[in-house]
XYZ file of C-alpha atoms in Angstrom:
615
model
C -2.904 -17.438 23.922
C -6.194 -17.728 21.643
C -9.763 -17.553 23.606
C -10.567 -21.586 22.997
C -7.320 -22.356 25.231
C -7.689 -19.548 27.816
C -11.174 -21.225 28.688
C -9.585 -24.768 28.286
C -7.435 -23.733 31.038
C -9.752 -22.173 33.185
C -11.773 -25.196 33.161
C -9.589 -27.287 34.011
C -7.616 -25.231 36.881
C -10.324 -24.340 38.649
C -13.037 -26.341 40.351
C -15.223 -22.689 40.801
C -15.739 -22.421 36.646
C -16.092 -25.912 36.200
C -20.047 -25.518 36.075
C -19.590 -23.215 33.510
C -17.628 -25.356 30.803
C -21.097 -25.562 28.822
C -21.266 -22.253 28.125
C -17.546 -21.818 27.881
C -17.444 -24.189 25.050
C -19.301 -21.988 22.982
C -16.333 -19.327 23.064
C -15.450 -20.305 19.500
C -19.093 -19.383 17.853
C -19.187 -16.386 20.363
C -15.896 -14.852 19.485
C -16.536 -15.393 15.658
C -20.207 -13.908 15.428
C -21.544 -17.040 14.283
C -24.243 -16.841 15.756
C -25.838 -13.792 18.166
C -27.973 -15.935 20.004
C -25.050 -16.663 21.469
C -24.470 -13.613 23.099
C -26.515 -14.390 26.375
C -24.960 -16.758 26.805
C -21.334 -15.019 26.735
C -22.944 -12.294 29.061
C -23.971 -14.364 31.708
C -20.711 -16.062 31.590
C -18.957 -12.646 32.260
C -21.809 -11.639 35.175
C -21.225 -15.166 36.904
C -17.141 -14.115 36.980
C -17.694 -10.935 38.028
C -20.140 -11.589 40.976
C -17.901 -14.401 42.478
C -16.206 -12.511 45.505
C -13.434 -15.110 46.748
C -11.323 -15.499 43.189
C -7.836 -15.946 43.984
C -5.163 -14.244 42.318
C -4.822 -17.058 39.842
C -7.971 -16.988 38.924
C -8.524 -13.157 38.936
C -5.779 -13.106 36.230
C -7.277 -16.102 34.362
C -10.991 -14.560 34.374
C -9.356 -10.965 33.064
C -7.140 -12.874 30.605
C -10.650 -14.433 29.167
C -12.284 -11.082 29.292
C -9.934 -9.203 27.297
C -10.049 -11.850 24.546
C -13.962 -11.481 24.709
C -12.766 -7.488 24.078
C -10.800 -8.378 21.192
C -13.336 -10.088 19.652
C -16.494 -7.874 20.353
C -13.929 -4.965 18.407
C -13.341 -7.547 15.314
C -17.175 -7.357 15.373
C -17.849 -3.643 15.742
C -19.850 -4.460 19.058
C -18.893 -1.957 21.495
C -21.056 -2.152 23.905
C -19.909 -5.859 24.529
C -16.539 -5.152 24.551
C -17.164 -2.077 27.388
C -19.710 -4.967 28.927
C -16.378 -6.835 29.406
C -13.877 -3.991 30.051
C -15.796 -3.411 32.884
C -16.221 -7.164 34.406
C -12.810 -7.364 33.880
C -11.912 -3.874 35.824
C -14.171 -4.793 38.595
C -12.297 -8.402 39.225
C -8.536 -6.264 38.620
C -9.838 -3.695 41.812
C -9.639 -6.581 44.143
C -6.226 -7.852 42.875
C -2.930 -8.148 44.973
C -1.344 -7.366 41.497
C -1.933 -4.038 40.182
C -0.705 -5.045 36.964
C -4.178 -6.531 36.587
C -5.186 -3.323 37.178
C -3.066 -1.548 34.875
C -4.081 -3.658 32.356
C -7.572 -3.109 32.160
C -7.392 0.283 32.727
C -5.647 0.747 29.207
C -8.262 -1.720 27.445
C -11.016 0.471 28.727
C -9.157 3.611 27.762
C -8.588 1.857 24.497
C -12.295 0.641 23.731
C -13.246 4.555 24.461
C -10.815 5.789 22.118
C -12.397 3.432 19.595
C -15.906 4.874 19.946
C -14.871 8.491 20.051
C -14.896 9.690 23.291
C -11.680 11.109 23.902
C -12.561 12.326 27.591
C -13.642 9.110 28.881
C -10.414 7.062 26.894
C -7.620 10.241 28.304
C -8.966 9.538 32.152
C -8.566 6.503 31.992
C -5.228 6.373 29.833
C -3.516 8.809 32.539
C -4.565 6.424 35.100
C -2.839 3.517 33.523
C 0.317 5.597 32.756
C 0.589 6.694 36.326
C -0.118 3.275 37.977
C 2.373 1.907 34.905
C 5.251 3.863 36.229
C 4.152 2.892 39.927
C 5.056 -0.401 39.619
C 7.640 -0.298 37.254
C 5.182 -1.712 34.305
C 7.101 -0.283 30.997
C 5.406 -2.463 28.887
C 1.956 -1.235 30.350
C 2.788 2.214 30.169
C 4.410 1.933 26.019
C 0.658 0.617 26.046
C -1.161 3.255 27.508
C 1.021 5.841 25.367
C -0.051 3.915 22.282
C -3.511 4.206 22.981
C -2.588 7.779 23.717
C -1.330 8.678 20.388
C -4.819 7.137 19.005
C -6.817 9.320 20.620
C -4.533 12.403 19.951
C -5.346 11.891 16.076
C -9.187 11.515 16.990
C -9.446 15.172 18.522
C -6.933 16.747 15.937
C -4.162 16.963 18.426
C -1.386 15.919 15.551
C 1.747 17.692 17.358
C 0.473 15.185 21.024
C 1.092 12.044 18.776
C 4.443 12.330 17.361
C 5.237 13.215 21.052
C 3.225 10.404 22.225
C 4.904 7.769 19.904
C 8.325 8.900 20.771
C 7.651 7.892 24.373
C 6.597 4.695 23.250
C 9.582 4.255 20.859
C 12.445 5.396 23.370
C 10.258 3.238 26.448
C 10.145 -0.065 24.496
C 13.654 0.185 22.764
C 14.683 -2.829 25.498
C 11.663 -4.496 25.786
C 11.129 -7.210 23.417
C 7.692 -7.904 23.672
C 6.385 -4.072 22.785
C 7.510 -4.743 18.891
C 3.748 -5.016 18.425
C 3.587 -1.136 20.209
C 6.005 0.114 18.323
C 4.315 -0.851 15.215
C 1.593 0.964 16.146
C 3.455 4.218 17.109
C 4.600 4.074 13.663
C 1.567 3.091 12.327
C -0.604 6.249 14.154
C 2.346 8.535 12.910
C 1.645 7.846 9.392
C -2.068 8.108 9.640
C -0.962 11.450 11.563
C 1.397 12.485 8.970
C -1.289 11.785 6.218
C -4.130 13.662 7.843
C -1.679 16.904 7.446
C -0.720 15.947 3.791
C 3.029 14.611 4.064
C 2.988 11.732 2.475
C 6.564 11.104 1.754
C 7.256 11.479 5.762
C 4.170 9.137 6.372
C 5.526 6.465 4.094
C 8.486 6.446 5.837
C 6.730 5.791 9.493
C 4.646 3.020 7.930
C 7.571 1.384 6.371
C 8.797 1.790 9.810
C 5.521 -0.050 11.222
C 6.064 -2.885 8.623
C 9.479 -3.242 9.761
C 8.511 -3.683 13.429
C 5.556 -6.369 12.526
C 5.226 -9.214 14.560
C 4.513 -12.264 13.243
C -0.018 -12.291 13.768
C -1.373 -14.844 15.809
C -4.792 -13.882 17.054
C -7.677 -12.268 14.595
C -7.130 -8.768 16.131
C -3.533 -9.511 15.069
C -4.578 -9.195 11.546
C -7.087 -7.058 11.990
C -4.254 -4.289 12.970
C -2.630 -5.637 10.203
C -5.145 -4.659 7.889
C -5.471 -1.054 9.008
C -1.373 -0.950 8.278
C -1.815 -2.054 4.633
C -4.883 0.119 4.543
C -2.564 3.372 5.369
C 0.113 2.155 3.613
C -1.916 1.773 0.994
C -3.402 5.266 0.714
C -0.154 7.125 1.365
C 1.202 5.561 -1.464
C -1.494 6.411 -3.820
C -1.520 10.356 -2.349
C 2.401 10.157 -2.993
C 1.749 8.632 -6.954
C 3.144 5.142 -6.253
C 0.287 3.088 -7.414
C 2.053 -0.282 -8.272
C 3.069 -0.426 -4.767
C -0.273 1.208 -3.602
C -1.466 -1.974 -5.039
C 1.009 -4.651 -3.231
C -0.278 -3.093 0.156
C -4.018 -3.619 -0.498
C -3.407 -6.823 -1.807
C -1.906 -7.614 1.730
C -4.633 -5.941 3.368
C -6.490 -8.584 1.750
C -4.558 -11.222 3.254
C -4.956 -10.391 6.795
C -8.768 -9.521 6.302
C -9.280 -13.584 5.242
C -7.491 -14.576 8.441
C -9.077 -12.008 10.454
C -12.293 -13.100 9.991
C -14.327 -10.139 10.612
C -15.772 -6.977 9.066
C -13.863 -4.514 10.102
C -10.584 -6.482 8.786
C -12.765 -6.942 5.747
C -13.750 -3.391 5.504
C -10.096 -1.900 5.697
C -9.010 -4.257 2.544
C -11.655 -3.400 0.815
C -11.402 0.235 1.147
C -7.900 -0.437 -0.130
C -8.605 -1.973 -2.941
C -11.158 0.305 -4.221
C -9.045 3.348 -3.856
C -6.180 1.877 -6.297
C -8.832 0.875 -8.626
C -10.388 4.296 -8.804
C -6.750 5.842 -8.978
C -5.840 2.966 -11.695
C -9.144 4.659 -13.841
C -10.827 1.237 -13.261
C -14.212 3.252 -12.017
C -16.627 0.028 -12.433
C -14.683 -1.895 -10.281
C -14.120 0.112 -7.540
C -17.621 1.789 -7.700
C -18.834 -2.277 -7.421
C -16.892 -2.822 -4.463
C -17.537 -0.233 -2.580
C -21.653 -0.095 -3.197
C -21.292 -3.780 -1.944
C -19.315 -2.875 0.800
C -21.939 -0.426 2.300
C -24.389 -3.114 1.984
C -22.368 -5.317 4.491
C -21.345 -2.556 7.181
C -24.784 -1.167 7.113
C -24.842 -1.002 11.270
C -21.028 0.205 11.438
C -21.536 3.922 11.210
C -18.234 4.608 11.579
C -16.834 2.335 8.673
C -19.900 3.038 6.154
C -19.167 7.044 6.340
C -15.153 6.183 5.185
C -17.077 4.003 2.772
C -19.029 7.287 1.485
C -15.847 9.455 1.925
C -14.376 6.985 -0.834
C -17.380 7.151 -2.863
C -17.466 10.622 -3.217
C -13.585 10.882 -4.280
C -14.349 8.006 -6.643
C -16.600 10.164 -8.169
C -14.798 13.425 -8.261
C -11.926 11.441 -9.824
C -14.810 10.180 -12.509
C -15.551 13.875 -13.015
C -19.259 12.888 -11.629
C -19.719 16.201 -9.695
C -23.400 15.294 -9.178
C -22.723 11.981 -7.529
C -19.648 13.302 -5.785
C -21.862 16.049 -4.182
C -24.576 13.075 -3.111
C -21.952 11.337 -1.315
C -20.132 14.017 0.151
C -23.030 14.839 1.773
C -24.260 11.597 2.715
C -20.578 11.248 4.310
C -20.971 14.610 6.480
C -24.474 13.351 7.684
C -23.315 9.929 8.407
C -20.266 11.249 9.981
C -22.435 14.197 12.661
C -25.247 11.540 13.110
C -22.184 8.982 13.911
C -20.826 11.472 16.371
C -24.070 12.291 17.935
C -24.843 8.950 18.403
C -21.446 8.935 20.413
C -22.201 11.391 22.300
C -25.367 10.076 23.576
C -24.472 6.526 24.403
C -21.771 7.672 26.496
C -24.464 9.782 28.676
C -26.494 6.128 28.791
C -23.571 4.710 30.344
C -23.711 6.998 33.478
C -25.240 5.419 36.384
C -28.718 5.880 36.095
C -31.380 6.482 38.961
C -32.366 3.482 41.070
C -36.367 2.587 40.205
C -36.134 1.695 43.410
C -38.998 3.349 45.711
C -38.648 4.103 49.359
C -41.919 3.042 51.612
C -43.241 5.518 53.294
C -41.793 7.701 50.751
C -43.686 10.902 52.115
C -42.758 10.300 55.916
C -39.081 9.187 54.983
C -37.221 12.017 55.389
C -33.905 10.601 54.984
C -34.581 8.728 51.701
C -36.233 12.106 50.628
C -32.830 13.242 51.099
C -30.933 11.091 49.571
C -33.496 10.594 46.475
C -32.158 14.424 46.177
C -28.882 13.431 46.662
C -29.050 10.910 43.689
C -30.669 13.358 41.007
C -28.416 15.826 41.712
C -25.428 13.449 41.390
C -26.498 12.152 37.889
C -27.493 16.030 36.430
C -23.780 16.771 37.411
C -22.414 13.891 36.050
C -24.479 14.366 33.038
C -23.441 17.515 32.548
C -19.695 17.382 33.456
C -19.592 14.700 30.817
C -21.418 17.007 28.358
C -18.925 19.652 29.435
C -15.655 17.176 28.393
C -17.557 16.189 25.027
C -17.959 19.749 24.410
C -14.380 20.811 25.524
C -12.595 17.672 22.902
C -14.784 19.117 20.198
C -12.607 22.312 20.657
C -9.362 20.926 21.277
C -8.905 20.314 17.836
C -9.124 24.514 16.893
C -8.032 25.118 20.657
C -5.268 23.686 22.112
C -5.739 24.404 25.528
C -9.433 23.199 25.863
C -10.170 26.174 28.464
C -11.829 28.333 25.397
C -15.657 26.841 26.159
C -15.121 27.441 30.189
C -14.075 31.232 29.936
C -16.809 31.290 27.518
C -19.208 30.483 30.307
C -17.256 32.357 32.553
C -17.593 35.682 30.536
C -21.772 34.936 29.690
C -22.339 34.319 33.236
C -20.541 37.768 33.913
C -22.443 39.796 31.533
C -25.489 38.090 32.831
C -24.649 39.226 36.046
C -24.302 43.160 34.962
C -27.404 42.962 33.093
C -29.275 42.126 36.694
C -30.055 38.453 36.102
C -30.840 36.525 38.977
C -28.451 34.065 40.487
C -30.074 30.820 39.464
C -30.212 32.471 36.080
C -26.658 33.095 36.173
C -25.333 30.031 37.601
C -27.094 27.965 34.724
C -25.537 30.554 32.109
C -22.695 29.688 33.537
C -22.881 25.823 32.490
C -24.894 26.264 29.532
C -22.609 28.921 27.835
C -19.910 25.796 28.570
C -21.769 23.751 26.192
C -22.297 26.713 22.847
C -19.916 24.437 20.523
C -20.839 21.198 21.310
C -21.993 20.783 17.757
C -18.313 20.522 16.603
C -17.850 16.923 17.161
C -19.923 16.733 13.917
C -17.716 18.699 11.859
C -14.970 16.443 10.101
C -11.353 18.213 10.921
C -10.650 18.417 7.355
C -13.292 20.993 7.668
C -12.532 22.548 11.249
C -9.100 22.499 10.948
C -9.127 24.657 7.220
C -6.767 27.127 7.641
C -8.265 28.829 4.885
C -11.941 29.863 3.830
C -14.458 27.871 3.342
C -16.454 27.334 0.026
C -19.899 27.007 0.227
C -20.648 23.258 0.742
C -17.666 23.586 3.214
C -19.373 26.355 5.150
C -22.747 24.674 5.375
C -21.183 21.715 7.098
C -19.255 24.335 9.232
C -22.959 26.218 10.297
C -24.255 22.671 10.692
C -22.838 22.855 14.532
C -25.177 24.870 15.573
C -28.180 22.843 14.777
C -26.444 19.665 15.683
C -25.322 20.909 19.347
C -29.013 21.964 20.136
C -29.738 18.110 18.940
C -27.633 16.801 20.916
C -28.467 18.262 24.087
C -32.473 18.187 23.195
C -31.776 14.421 23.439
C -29.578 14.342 26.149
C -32.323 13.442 28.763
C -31.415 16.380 30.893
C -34.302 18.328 31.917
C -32.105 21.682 33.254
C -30.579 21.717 29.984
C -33.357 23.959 27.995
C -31.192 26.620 27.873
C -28.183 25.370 26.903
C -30.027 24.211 23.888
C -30.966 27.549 23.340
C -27.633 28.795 22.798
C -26.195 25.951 21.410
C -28.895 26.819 18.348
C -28.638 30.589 17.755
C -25.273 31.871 19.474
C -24.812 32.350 15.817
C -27.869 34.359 15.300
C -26.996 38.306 14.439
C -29.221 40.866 15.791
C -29.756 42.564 12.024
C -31.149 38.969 11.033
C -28.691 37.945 9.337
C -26.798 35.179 11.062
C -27.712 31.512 11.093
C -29.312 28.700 11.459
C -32.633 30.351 11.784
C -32.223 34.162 11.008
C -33.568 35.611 13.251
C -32.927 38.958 14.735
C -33.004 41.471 17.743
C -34.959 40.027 20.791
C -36.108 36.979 18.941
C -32.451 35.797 19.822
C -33.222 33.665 22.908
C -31.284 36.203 25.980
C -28.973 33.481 27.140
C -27.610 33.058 22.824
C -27.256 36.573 22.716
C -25.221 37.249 26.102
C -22.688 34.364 24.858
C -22.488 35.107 21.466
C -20.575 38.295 22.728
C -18.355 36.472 24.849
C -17.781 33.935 22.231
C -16.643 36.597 19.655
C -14.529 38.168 22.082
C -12.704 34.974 23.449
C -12.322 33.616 19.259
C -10.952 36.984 18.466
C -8.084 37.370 21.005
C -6.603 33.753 21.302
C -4.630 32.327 18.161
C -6.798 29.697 15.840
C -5.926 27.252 12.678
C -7.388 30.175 10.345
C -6.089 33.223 12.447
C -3.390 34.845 14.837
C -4.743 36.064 18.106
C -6.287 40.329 17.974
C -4.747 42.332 20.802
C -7.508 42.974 23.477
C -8.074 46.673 22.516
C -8.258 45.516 18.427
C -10.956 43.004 19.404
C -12.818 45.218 21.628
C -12.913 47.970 18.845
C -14.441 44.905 16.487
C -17.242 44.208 18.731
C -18.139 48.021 19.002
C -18.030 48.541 15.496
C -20.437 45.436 15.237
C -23.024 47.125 17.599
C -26.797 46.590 16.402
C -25.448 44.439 13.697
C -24.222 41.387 14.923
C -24.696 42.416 18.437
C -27.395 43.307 20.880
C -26.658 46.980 21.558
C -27.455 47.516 25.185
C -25.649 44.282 25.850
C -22.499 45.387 24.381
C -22.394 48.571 25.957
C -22.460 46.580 29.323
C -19.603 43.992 27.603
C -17.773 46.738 26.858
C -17.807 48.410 30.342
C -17.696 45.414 31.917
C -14.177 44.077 30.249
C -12.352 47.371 30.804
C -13.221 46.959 34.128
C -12.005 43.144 34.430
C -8.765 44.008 32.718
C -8.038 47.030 35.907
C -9.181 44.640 38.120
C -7.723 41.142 37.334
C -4.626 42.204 34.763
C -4.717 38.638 33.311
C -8.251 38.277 31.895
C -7.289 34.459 30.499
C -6.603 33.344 34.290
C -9.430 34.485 35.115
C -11.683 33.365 33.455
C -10.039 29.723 33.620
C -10.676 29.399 37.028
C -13.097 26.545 36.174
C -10.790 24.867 33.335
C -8.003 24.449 35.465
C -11.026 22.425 37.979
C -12.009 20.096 34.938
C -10.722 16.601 35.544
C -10.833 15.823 31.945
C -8.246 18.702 31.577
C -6.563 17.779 34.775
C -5.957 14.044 33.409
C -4.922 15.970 30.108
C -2.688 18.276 32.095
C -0.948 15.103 33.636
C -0.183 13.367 30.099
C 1.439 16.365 28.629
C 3.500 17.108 31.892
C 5.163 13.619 31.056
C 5.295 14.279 27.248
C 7.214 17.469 27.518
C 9.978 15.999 29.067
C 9.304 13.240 26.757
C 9.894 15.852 23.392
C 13.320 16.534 24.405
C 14.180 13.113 26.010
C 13.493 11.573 22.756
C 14.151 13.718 19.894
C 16.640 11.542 18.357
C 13.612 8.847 17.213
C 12.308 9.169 13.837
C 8.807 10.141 14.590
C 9.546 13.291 17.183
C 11.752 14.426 13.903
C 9.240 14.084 11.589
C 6.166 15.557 13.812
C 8.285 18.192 15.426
């Protein structure tokens, strides 16, 4: 059902919304961006639904219907913010609800809108929520949703072998349920964009044929806006695979859906379609046009301007332009950190922040005292427990088990311990070490995920993490956080000067960088990465000796040393450990859940297309 008749029919079934069919009447203009004055107007709509305490269930399900369609359109837009505005109206009506389907429901649009702006954490706590409240009530269509969303948000964190498992749950869940044909197009469709992002093509042509095949007919704009993105990764696994004629058909189609889309993002996808045949079709000017003129229209979409650059700079390397190709590879890997940063930091503005509220007689009120306490204590470790998931999802992608940045901490805090810190000192080493690799959510997994060396342009994006985690947290408004910042910035440093991003050397190396830098090395070397197998214990501990007054503090790693053989007699398993505090984190708890249901799911499933493929 489109917006305009959704607010037709709550107008007219309900006396309580009756004094709002003024404003509802501008849904049309709203929904389209016609006009962004507009917007208040929308917004006080969703406030007056939200604060009305008595809906019935009819009504509860109308208002949410309306809401999600104000989601919808706030994506087509790029607007966020809106859309979450919404999400959350919408969840807050679904908690009172007699049916939890309501609540089901917008549990998976707000795990979906957070999987659209990059934060993984956020988008897999919610997701696991729907999927357990889904198979609750016996909601298969809710839960093919939440699985779909699922896979979207495996390909955002690098976690390619979680969406062909993902999408076979979807597949083998919907194969009697008519109305998920749009969800299994889109397990198809993340499979190919999976598929492409590890370089089989011919497999990810398949799945998107697959996707095509599924296609419902499109009714609303985000319809065609998914659409779009189908064509668009049709479109570019065809040209990888040398099939430009038909490269060609698919952007042209792309095209098509953009028009009845009506939005820039729709618009964006064909676009970037079209260019990319024309470059591969040696029609430079053309493409080089289009895609200059694109950045000139997404100029406040970060996210669709840096594919935009990404484009660029291949059109140019095709051109043999190595000088232009350089510009705009580099304007794509600042665009793409400054994207992620930006991320990073809006999500933190979303926690609850403190009241301005002022209690009289502040100085004689002991209990409000108290409970001011209470509140700034609550936000630092909400602050930081979010900063800890961003961190951990930057790793997932080179560490499967997301525990690497918590035995990290665990380890630093350790050493900090033997070298007769105090116990404040130690307990913030302890969270701060947590946080050393935030900086990776600006590296691009094409990058992170190299299982070879890097060149050099490759390896200054690679040391750009350091510099962009201590950003990050410098602007994270968290006033404990000074030393987390600290290491973030020169757990890299080497103690003969020669490490990076600042070079400096021996006790210039802030204490807290230096202590985790050892247990950093230590944890990297003995667990298995993209670019290495795992070093026995004894091999890695022989590394970091040999590295003594080089990379490494000396008196520090005589007490790392020490220290280690002394955890290994004591606790055997060093990895359990030290993962005491993993195993607590509910991002990786929620994670936990979602592949407890998926590895069933791998075998369960096997027979469908995508497992095969992805296995």
């Amino acid at each position: 059902m489109s917006a305009d008749k959704i607010v037709i029919e709550i107008a007219t079934k309900t006396e309580r919304f009756h004094r709002l069919e003024q404003r509802l009447a501008l849904v049309p203009a709203i929904v389209r961006g016609l006009d962004s004055s507009l917007k208040n107007a929308a917004l006080e709509m969703i406030d007056e639904i939200a604060s009305a305490t008595d809906l019935s269930e009819e009504e509860r399900e109308l208002a949410i219907t309306t809401l999600v369609a104000f989601v919808q359109s706030y994506i087509i837009q790029g607007n966020m913010r809106l859309a979450l505005d919404c999400a959350h109206a919408g969840y807050a009506i679904s908690t009172g609800a007699a049916n939890l389907f309501l609540k089901r429901r917008m549990l998976n649009v707000l795990g979906m809108i957070h999987r659209e702006m990059g934060a993984a954490p956020i988008a897999i706590s919610y997701l696991a929520q729907a999927v357990a409240l889904a198979q609750q009530i016996g909601d298969q269509l809710g839960e093919c949703a939440a699985w779909a969303n699922y896979a979207g948000v495996a390909i955002s964190i690098g976690d390619h072998p979680m969406v062909g498992i993902a999408n076979a749950k979807v597949l083998g869940l919907s194969a009697a349920i008519p109305a998920a044909k749009i969800l299994r197009m889109q397990a198809h469709q993340t499979s190919a964009q999976s598929l492409y992002a590890m370089g089989k093509y011919q497999a990810g042509i398949a799945a998107i044929n697959n996707a095509i095949a599924e296609q419902p007919e499109a009714v609303t704009p985000f319809d065609h806006l998914q659409l779009a993105r189908t064509q668009n990764t049709r479109s570019a696994l065809l040209v990888a695979a040398g099939e430009l004629a038909q490269a060609r058909d698919a952007a042209f189609l792309a095209g098509e859906h953009a028009q009845q889309a009506e939005g820039t993002m729709a618009q964006a996808e064909a676009d970037i379609a079209q260019s990319r045949v024309d470059y591969h079709s040696k029609q430079f000017d053309v493409a080089e046009s289009r895609l200059l003129a694109l950045i000139n229209k997404v100029a406040t979409n970060s996210s669709v301007k840096h594919d935009v650059y990404n484009e660029l700079a291949n059109l140019y390397e095709a051109q043999g332009d190595n000088e232009k190709a350089t510009k705009y590879r580099a304007k794509f890997f600042d665009l793409y950190s400054q994207t992620k940063m930006s991320s990073t930091l809006e999500q933190l503005s979303l926690l609850t922040h403190l009241s301005p509220h002022q209690p009289a007689q502040r100085h004689e009120d002991t209990v409000a005292k108290i409970e001011l306490v209470r509140e700034r204590k609550e936000i630092f470790r909400a602050r930081i427990e979010t900063m800890e998931h961003l961190a951990v999802a930057a790793e997932l992608r080179d560490d499967s088990t997301g525990e690497h940045s918590y035995r990290v901490g665990r380890m630093a805090c350790l050493l900090a311990k033997e070298a007769g810190c105090d116990d404040d000192t130690i307990a913030m080493i302890d969270i701060a070490a947590r946080l050393h690799d935030i900086g990776k959510i600006g590296v691009p997994d094409s990058i992170l995920l190299k299982p070879r060396g890097f060149n050099a342009a490759e390896r200054q994006v690679m040391e750009m993490h350091a510099e962009i985690g201590a950003d990050v947290l410098a602007k994270s408004k968290i006033p404990q956080i000074k030393m987390a910042e600290e290491i973030a910035r020169h757990h890299h440093e080497r103690w003969d000067g020669r490490g990076y991003p600042a070079k400096i050397g021996s006790r210039e190396i802030p204490f807290a960088a230096r202590i985790t830098a050892l247990a950093d090395v230590f944890d990297a070397l003995t667990h298995k990465r993209p670019y290495k197998e795992a070093w026995t214990v004894e091999a890695s501990l022989s590394e970091i000796l040999a590295l003594r007054g080089q990379h490494f503090d000396p008196e520090l790693t005589d007490l790392f040393l020490g220290m280690v053989s002394r955890l290994r007699r004591e606790q055997g398993d060093l990895d359990h450990y030290l993962g005491v505090a993993a195993r607590a984190s509910p991002f990786l708890q929620a994670r936990g859940k979602i592949w407890e249901t998926l590895r069933h799911a791998k075998d369960e499933y096997q027979v469908h297309a995508v497992s095969e493929v992805q296995a």
